Coordinates of C-alpha atoms in Angstrom, one line a residue:
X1 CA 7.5 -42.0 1.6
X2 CA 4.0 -43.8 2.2
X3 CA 2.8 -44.6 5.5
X4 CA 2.6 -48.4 4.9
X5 CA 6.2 -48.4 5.0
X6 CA 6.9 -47.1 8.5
X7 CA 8.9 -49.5 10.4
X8 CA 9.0 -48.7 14.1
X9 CA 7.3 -50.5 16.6
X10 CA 4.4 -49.1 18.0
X11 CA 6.2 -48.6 21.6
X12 CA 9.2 -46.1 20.2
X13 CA 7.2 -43.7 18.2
X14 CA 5.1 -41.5 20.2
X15 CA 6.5 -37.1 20.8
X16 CA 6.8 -34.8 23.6
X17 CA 6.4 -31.5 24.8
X18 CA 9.3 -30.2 26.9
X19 CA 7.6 -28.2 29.7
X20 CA 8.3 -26.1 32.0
X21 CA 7.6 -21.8 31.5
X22 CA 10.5 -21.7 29.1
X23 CA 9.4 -24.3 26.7
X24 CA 7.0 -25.6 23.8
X25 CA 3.5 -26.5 21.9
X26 CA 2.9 -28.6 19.6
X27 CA 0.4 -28.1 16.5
X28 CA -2.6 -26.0 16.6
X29 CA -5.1 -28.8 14.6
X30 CA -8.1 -30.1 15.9
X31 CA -8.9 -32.9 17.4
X32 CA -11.7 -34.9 19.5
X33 CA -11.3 -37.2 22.6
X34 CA -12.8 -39.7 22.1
X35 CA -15.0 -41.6 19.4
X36 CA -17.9 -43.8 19.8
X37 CA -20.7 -44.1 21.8
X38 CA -19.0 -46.3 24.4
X39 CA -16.3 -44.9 24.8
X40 CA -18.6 -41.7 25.8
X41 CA -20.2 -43.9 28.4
X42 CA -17.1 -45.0 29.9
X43 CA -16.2 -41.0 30.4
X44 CA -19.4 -40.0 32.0
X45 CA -19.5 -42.9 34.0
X46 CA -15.8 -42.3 35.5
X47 CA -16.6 -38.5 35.6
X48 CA -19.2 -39.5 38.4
X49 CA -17.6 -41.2 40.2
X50 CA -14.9 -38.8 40.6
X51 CA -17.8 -36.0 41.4
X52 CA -19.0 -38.1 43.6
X53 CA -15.5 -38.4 46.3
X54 CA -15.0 -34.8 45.8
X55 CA -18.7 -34.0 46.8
X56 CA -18.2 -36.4 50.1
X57 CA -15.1 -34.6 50.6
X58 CA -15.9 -31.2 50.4
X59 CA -19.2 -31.8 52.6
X60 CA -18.2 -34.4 55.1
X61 CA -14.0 -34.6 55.5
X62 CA -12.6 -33.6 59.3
X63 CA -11.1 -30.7 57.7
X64 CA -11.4 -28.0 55.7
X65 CA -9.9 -28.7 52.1
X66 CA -9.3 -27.0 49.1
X67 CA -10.6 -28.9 46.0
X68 CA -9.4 -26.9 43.3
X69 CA -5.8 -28.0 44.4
X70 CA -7.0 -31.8 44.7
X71 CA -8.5 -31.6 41.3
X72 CA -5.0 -30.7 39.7
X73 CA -3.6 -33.0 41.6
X74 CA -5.5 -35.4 40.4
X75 CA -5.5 -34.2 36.4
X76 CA -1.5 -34.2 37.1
X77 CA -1.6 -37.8 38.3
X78 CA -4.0 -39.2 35.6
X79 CA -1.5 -37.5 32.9
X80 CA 1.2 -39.6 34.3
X81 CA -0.3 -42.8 33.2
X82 CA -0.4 -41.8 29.6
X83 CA 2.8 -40.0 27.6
X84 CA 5.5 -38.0 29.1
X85 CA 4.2 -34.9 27.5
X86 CA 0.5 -34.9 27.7
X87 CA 0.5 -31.7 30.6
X88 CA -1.8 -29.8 32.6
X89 CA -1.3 -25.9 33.7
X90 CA -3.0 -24.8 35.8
X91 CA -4.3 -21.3 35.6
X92 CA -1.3 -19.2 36.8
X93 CA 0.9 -21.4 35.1
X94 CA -0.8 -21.7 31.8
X95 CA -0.2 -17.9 30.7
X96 CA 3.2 -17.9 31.6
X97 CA 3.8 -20.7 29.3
X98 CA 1.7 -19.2 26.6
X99 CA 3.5 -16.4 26.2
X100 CA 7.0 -18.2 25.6
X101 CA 5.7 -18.5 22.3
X102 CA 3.3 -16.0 21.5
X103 CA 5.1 -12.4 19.5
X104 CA 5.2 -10.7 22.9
X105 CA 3.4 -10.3 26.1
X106 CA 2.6 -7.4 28.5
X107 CA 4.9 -5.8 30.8
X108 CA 7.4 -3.1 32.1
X109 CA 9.9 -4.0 28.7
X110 CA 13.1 -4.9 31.5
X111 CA 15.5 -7.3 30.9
X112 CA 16.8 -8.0 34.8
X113 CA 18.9 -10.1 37.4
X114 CA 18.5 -11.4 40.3
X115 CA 21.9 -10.8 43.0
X116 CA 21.8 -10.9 46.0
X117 CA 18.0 -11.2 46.5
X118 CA 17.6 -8.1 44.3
X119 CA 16.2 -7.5 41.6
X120 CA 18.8 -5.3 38.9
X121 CA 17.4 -4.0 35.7
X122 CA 20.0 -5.5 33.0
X123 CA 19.0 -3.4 30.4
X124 CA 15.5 -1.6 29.9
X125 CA 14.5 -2.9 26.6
X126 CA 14.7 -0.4 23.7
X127 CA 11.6 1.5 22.7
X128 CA 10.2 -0.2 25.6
X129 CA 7.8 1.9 28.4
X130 CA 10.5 1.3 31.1
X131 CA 13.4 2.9 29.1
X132 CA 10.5 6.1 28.2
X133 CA 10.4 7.2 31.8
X134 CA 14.5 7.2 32.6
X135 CA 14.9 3.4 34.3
X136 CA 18.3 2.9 33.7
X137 CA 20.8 -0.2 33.5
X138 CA 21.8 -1.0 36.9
X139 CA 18.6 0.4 39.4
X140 CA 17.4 -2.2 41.9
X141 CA 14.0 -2.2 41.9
X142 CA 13.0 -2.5 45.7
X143 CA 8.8 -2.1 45.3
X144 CA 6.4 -2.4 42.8
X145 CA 3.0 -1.0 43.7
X146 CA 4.0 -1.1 47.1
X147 CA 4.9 -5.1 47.1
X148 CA 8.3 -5.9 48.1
X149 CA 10.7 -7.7 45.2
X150 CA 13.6 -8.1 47.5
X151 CA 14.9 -10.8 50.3
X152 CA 12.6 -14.0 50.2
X153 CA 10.2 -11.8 47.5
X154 CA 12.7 -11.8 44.6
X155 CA 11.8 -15.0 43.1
X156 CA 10.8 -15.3 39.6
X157 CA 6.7 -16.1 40.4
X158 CA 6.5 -12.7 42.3
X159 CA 8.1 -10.6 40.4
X160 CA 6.6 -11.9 36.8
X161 CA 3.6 -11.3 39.1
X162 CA 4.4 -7.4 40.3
X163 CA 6.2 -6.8 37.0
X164 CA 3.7 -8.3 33.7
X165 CA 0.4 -7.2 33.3
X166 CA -2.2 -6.0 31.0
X167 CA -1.5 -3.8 28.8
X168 CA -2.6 0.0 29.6
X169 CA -2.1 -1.0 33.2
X170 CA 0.8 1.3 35.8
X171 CA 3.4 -0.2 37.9
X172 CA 4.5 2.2 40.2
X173 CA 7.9 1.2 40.9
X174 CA 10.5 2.2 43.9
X175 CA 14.0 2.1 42.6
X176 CA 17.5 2.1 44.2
X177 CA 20.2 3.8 42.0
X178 CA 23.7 4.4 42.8
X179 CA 24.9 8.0 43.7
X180 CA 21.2 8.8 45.1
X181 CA 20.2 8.4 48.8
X182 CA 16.5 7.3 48.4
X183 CA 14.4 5.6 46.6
X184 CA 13.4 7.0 43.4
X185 CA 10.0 6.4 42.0
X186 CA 8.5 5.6 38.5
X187 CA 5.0 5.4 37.1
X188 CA 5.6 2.9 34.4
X189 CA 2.6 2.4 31.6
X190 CA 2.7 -1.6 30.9
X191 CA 2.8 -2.2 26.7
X192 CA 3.1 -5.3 24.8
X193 CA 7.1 -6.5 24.7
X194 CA 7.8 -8.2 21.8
X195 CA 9.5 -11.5 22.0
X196 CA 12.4 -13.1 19.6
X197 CA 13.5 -16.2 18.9
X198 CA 16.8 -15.4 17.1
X199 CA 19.2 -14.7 19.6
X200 CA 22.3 -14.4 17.0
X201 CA 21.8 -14.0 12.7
X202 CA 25.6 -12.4 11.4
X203 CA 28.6 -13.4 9.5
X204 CA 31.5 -15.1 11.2
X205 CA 34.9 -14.2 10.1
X206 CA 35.5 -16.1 6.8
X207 CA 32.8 -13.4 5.6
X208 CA 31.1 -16.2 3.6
X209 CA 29.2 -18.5 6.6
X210 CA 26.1 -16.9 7.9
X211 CA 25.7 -18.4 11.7
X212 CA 22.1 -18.0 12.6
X213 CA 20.7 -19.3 16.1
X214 CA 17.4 -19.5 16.7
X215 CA 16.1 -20.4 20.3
X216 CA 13.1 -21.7 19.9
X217 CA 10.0 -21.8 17.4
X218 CA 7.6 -19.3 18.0
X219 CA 4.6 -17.5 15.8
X220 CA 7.6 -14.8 14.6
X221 CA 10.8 -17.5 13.7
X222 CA 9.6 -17.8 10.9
X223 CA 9.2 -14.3 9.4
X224 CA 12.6 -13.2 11.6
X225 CA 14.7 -16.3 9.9
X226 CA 13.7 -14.8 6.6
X227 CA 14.6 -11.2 7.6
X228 CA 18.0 -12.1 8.9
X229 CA 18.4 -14.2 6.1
X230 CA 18.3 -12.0 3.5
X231 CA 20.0 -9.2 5.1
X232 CA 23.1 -11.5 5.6
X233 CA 22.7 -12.9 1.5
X234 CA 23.0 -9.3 1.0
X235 CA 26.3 -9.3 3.2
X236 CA 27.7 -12.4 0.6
X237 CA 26.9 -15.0 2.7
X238 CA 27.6 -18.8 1.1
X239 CA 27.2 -20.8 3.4
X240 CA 24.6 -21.5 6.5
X241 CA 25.3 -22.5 9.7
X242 CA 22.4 -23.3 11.9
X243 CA 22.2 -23.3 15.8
X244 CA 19.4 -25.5 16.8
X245 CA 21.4 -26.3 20.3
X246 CA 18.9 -26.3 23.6
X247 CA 16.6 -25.5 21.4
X248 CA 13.3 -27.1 22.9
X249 CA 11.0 -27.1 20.1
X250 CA 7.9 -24.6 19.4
X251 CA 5.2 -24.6 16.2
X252 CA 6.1 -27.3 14.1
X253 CA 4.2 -25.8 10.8
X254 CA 7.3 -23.2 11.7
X255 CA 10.3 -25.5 11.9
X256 CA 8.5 -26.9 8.5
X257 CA 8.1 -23.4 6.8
X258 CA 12.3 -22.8 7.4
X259 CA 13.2 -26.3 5.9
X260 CA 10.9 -25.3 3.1
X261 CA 13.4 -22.3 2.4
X262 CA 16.3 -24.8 2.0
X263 CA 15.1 -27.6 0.5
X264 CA 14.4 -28.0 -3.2
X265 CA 11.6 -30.4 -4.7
X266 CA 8.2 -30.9 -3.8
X267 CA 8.1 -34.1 -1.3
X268 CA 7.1 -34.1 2.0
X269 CA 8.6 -32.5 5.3
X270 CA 6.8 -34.0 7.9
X271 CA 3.7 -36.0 8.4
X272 CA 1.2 -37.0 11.7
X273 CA -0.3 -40.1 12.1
X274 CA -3.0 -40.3 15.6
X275 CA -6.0 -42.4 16.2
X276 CA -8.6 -39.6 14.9
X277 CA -7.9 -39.3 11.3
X278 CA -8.3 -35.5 11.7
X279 CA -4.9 -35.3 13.2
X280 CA -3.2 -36.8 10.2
X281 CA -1.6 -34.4 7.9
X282 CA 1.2 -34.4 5.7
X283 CA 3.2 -31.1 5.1
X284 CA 5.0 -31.2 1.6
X285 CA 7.5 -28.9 0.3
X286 CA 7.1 -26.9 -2.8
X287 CA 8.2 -23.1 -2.4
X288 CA 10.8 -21.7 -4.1
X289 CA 13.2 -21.1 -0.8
X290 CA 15.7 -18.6 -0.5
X291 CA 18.4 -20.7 0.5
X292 CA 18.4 -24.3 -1.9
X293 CA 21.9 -24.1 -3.0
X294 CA 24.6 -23.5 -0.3
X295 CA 26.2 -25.6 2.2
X296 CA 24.1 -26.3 5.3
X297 CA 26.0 -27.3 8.6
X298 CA 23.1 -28.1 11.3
X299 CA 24.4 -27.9 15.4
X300 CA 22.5 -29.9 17.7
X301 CA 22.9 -31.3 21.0
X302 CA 20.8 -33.5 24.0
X303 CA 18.9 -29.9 24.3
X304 CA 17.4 -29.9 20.2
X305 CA 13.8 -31.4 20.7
X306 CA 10.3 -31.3 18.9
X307 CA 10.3 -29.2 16.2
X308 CA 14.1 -28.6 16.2
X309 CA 14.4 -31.8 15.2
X310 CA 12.1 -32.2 12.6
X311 CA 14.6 -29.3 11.1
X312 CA 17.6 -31.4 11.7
X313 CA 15.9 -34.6 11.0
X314 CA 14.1 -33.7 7.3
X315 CA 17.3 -31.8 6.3
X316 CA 19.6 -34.9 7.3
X317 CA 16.6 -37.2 5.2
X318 CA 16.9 -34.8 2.5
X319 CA 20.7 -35.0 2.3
X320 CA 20.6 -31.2 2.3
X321 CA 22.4 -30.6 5.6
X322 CA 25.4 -32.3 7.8
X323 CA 24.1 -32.5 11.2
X324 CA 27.4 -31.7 13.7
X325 CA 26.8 -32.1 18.0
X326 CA 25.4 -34.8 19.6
X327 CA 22.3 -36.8 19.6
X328 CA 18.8 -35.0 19.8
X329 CA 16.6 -35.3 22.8
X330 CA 13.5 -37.4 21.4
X331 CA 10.6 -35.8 21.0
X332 CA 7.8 -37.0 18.6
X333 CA 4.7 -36.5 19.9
X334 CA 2.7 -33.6 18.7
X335 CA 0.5 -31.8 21.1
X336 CA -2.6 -29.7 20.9
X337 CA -2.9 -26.9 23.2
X338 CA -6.5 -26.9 25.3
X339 CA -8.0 -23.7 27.0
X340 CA -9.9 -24.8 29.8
X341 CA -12.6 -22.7 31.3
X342 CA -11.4 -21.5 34.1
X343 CA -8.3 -20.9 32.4
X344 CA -5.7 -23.6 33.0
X345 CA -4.4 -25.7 29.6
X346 CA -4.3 -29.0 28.9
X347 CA -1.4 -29.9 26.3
X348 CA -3.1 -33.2 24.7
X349 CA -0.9 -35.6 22.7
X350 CA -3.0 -36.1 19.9
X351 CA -0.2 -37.5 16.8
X352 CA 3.3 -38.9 16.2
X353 CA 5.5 -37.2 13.9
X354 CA 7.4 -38.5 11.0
X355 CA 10.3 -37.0 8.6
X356 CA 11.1 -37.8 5.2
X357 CA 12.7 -41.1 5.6
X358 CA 10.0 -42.8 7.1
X359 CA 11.2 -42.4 11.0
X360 CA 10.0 -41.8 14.6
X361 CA 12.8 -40.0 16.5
X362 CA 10.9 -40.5 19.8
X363 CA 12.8 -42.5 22.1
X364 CA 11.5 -45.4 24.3
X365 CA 8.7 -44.6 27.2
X366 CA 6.5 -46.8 29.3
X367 CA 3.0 -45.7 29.8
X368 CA 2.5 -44.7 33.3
X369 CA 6.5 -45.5 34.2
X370 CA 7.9 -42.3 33.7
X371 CA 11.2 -42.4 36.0
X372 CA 13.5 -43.6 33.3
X373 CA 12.4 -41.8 30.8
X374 CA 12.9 -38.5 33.0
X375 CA 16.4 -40.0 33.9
X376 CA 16.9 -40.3 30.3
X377 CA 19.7 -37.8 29.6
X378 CA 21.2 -38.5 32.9
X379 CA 21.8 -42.0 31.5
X380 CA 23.4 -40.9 28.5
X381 CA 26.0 -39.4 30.4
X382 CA 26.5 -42.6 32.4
X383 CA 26.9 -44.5 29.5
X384 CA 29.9 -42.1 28.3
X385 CA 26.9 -41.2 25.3
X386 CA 28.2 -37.1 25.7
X387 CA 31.9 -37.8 25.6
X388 CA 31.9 -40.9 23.2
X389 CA 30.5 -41.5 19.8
X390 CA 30.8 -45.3 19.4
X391 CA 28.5 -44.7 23.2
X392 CA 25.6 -43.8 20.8
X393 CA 23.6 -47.5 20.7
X394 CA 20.8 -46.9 18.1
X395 CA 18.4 -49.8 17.3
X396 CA 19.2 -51.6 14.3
X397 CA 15.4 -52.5 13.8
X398 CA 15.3 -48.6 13.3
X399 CA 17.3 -48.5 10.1
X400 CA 16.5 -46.0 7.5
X401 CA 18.1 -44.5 4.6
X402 CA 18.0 -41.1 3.2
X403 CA 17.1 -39.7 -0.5
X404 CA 20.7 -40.6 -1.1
X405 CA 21.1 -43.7 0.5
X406 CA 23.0 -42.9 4.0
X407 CA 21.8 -44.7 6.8
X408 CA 19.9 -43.2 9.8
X409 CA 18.3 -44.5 12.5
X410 CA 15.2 -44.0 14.6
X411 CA 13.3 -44.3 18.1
X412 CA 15.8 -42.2 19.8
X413 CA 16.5 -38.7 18.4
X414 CA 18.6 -37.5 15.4
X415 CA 22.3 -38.9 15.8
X416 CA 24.2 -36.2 14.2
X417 CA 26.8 -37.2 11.4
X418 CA 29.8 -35.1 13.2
X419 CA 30.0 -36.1 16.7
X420 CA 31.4 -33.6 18.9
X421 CA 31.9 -34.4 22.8
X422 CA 30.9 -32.4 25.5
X423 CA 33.6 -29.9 26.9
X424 CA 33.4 -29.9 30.5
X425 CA 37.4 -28.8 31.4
X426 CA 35.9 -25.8 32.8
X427 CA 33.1 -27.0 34.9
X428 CA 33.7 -26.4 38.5
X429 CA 31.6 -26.1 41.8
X430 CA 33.1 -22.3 41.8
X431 CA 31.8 -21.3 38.5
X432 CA 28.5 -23.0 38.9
X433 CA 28.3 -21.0 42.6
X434 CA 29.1 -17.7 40.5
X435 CA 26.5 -18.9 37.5
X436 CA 24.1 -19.4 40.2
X437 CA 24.4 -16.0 42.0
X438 CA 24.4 -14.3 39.0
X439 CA 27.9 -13.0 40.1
X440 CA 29.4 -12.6 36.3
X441 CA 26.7 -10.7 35.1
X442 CA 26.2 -8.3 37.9
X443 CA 30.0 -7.7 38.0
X444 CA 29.9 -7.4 33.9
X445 CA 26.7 -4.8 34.0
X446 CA 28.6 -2.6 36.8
X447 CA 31.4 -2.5 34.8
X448 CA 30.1 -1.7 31.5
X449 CA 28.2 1.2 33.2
X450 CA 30.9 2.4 35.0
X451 CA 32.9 2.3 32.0
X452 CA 30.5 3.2 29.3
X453 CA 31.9 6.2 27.6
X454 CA 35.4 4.8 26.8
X455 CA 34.0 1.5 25.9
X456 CA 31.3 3.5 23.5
X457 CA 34.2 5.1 21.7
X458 CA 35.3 2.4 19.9
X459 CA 33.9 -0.1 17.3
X460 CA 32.8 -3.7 18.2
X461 CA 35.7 -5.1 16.2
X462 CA 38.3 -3.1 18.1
X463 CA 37.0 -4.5 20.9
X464 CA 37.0 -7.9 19.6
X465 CA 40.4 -7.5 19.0
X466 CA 42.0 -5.6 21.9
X467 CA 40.4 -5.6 25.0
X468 CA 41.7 -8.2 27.8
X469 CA 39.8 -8.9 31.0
X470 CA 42.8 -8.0 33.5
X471 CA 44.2 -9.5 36.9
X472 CA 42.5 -6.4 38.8
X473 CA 39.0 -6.7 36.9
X474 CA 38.9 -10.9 38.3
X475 CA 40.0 -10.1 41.6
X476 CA 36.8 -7.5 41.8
X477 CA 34.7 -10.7 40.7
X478 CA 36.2 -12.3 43.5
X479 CA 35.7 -9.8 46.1
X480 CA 31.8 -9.9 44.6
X481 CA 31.7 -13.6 45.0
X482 CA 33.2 -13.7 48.4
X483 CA 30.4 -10.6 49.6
X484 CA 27.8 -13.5 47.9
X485 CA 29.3 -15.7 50.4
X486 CA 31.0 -18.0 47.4
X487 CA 34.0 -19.4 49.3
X488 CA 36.8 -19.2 47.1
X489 CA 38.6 -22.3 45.2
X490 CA 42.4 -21.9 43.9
X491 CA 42.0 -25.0 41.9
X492 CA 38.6 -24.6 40.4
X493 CA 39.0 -21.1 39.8
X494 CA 42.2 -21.9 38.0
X495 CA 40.2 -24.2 36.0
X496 CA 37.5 -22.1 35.0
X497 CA 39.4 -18.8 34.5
X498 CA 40.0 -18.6 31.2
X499 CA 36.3 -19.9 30.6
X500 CA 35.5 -17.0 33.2
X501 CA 37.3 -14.0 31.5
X502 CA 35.6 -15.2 28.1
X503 CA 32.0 -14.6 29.5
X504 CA 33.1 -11.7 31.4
X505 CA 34.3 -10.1 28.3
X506 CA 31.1 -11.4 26.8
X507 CA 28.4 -10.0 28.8
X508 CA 30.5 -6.4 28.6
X509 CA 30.1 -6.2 25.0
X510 CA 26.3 -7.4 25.3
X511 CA 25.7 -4.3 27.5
X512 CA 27.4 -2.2 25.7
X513 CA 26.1 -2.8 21.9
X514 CA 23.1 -4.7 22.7
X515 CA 21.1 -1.9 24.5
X516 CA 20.1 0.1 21.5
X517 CA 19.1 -3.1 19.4
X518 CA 15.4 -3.5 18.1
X519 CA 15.3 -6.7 16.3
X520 CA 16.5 -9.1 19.7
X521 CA 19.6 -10.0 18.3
X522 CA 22.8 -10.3 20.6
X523 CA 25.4 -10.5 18.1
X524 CA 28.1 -9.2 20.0
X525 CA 27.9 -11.9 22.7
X526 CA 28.2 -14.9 20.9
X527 CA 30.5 -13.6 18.4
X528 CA 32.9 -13.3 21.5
X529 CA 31.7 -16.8 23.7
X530 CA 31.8 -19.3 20.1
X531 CA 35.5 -18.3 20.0
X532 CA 36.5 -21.5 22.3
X533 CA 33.5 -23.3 21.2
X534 CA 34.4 -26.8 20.0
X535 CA 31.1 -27.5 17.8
X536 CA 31.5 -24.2 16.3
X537 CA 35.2 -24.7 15.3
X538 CA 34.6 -28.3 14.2
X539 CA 31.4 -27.3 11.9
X540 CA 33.7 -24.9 10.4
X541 CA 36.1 -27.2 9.0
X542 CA 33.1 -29.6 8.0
X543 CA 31.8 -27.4 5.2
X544 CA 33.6 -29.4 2.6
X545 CA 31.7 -32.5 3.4
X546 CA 28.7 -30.6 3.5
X547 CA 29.3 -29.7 0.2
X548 CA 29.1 -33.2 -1.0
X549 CA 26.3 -34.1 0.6
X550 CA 24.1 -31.8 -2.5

């Protein structure tokens, strides 16, 4: 597709960066501010002004003030009058969000959870310097190197503070563990923890569909989405189903690399267009991928952004994939990640992104108006967008078609082919009370330690199969709620319960077979939760118009 023959208006095609510590970057190119000799001028000239105030302030204001926190505040407020993802971090922010998508960071190697305002080890990750000195699933960790983690000091900023560091480095922690009166203590060595982004890769039960779900795009998806992808062609997989859901976006030369594995032909993926020619690139495909022939069923929902949907976007253009959920987020602007000197970041938008077809998926934005576009998926559900296809109102100026001739649209995400509505039969105030006290999974990892030798006996598939969550094992998750001081709801709970005993059930077999896993995968969970999950059972009977898309 050439670049004359792009269509959307200038004001619906710019991408985003969905921030926050648990989200995403944009492509690693280079790029420059700003050309020309003027425009330099203008810079220096603003820049003294600005050093100017903050010299008046810091000598002459009543009080005593701390610039470094009125200089972020005003990068952050300068920021807001261009895109909705050009972002600043500052320094104790910016490695944190680094490391969501870097192989691994440094730490203790726990996975834990917060109840009660403590802090529970979930599992101490395999091979990992916490499970090498004895911590165990289910010890509260009360200190580390002497700081408290409990009460008003068990939030997530102190503990990643007491708990990561650099490599080589001790934590000496002080932990609680049932059936001993005090506190035990560990010296534990910190070590690089390797991160994944495949949370599921197995077969579902047809033993021909090979469901693969990959969290976000990191430096490793890549390299793990070929792993688990041959191991499962060597199982007799058939068919692919990709899980691309919340999926908020990553490396886009990675999302690019796995299309490249099931697309035939040699045309392009992807291309950037920005106002320093540097920044433009196209990115073709050409390999000879493992996976060109078999049916592709794509899952999306509001969550799939960035780089998941150039995935679900180029393989919709390519007529390679049917796209099942609901519409994408809207992300099309590519950002390039800045180390400053003192440390913080400053994620630039530097390029929109185009697939195949020719289209912009970014949705609409006003420069320096950001409210509505913030509000945007709260819209949606106003509008009955979640629940209702014919609620989907693309913009007919952003027509397209694909290499064989279907029409898609632009400006506003990837609308999928197969619309599924959002479930929300189960959603009541008393489940979201025990979500947010992490009452299911603290009840879940007590039971699967208490229980762990019988449950260990038998295979995953028998317990599949045969185990129930009983009456007695949710009226313990009541009593737990209640001592969380969650008041307790006959008509929500009824609601929920069957959504309740299916995550209960859930997070058992997660402790149970998950613990001595290497490769981040946590097969036995979702295996058990996509049983009663309606995009899951409605890709499954879309496989046959898959098939005709090829």
């Amino acid at each position: 597709m050439e670049e004359n023959k792009i269509e959307n208006s200038k004001t619906t095609i710019r991408t985003p960066i969905i921030v926050g510590t648990t989200l995403v970057v944009g492509i690693l190119i280079g790029a420059t501010f700003f050309g020309g000799r003027r425009a330099g001028s203008d810079v220096s000239r603003s820049s003294t002004k600005f050093k100017e105030i903050l010299t008046y302030i810091n000598r002459s204001y009543v009080d005593s003030v701390d610039t470094d926190s009125l200089v972020d505040y005003s990068i952050t407020k300068m920021l807001e009058k261009l895109d909705p993802h050009t972002y600043y971090f500052p320094p104790e922010e910016a490695s944190i969000a680094r490391s969501q998508l870097e192989s691994g960071f440094d730490g203790i190697g726990i996975e834990f959870n917060v109840f009660n305002d403590t802090v529970y080890v979930v599992t101490p990750l395999a091979g990992g310097p916490s499970e090498s000195v004895g911590i165990q699933s289910g010890d509260a960790i009360i200190k580390a190197n002497n700081k408290s983690l409990t009460g008003k000091e068990s939030n997530s900023t102190n503990i990643f503070a007491n708990l990561r560091g650099k490599r080589g480095s001790e934590a000496k922690l002080e932990i609680k563990r049932r059936g001993f009166k005090d506190l035990l203590k560990f010296t534990v060595v910190r070590d690089k923890i390797p991160q994944y982004s495949i949370d599921a890769a197995y077969l579902m039960e047809d033993k021909k569909t090979a469901y693969i779900k990959i969290n976000r795009f990191t430096e490793t998806t890549y390299v793990e989405f070929k792993q688990h992808l041959s191991a499962l062609q060597t199982q007799g997989m058939k068919q692919l189903m990709l899980d691309l859901r919340g999926n908020p976006g990553g490396y886009m030369d990675r999302a690019t690399d796995i299309v490249d594995e099931l697309v035939g032909g040699n045309d392009v993926i992807v291309y950037t267009d920005g106002k320093d020619s540097r920044n433009n690139r196209k990115t073709f495909a050409g390999k000879d991928g493992m996976f060109e022939k078999g049916s592709v069923i794509v899952l999306v929902d509001e969550g799939s952004a960035s780089a998941s949907e150039i995935v679900s976007g180029a393989l919709q253009d390519y007529d390679r994939a049917l796209i099942v959920g609901r519409r994408t987020f809207g992300k099309g602007l590519v950002q390039q990640p800045i180390q400053l000197s003192d440390g913080s970041e400053l994620r630039l938008t530097i390029s929109r992104y185009y697939i195949p077809s020719g289209r912009s998926i970014q949705k609409p934005y006003t420069k320096g108006h950001l409210d509505n576009y913030e509000h945007e998926l709260e819209d949606r559900s106003k509008s009955g967008e979640y629940f209702i296809a014919d609620s989907i109102k693309n913009n007919p100026k952003m027509r397209f078609k694909t290499k064989g001739g279907r029409v898609v649209y632009g400006g506003g995400g990837v609308t999928p082919d197969v619309f599924v509505p959002r479930d929300t039969s189960h959603i009541t105030k008393y489940l979201l009370e025990l979500y947010g006290k992490n009452v299911i999974r603290e009840y879940a990892l007590n039971y699967a330690n208490d229980n762990r030798k019988t449950l260990e006996k038998q295979t995953f598939n028998s317990f599949l199969k045969n185990f129930e969550v009983s009456e007695p094992m949710l009226e313990k998750v009541k009593q737990l709620a209640n001592s969380a001081e969650i008041m307790f709801n006959a008509t929500d709970y009824n609601l929920s319960k069957a959504f309740i005993k299916l995550q209960i059930k859930a997070s058992i077999a997660r402790h149970i077979w998950q613990r001595n896993v290497k490769n981040g995968l946590n097969n036995e969970f979702y295996q058990i939760i996509y049983e009663q999950d309606p995009i899951v059972a409605t890709a499954m009977k879309q496989f046959g118009k898959a098939e005709k898309l090829r």
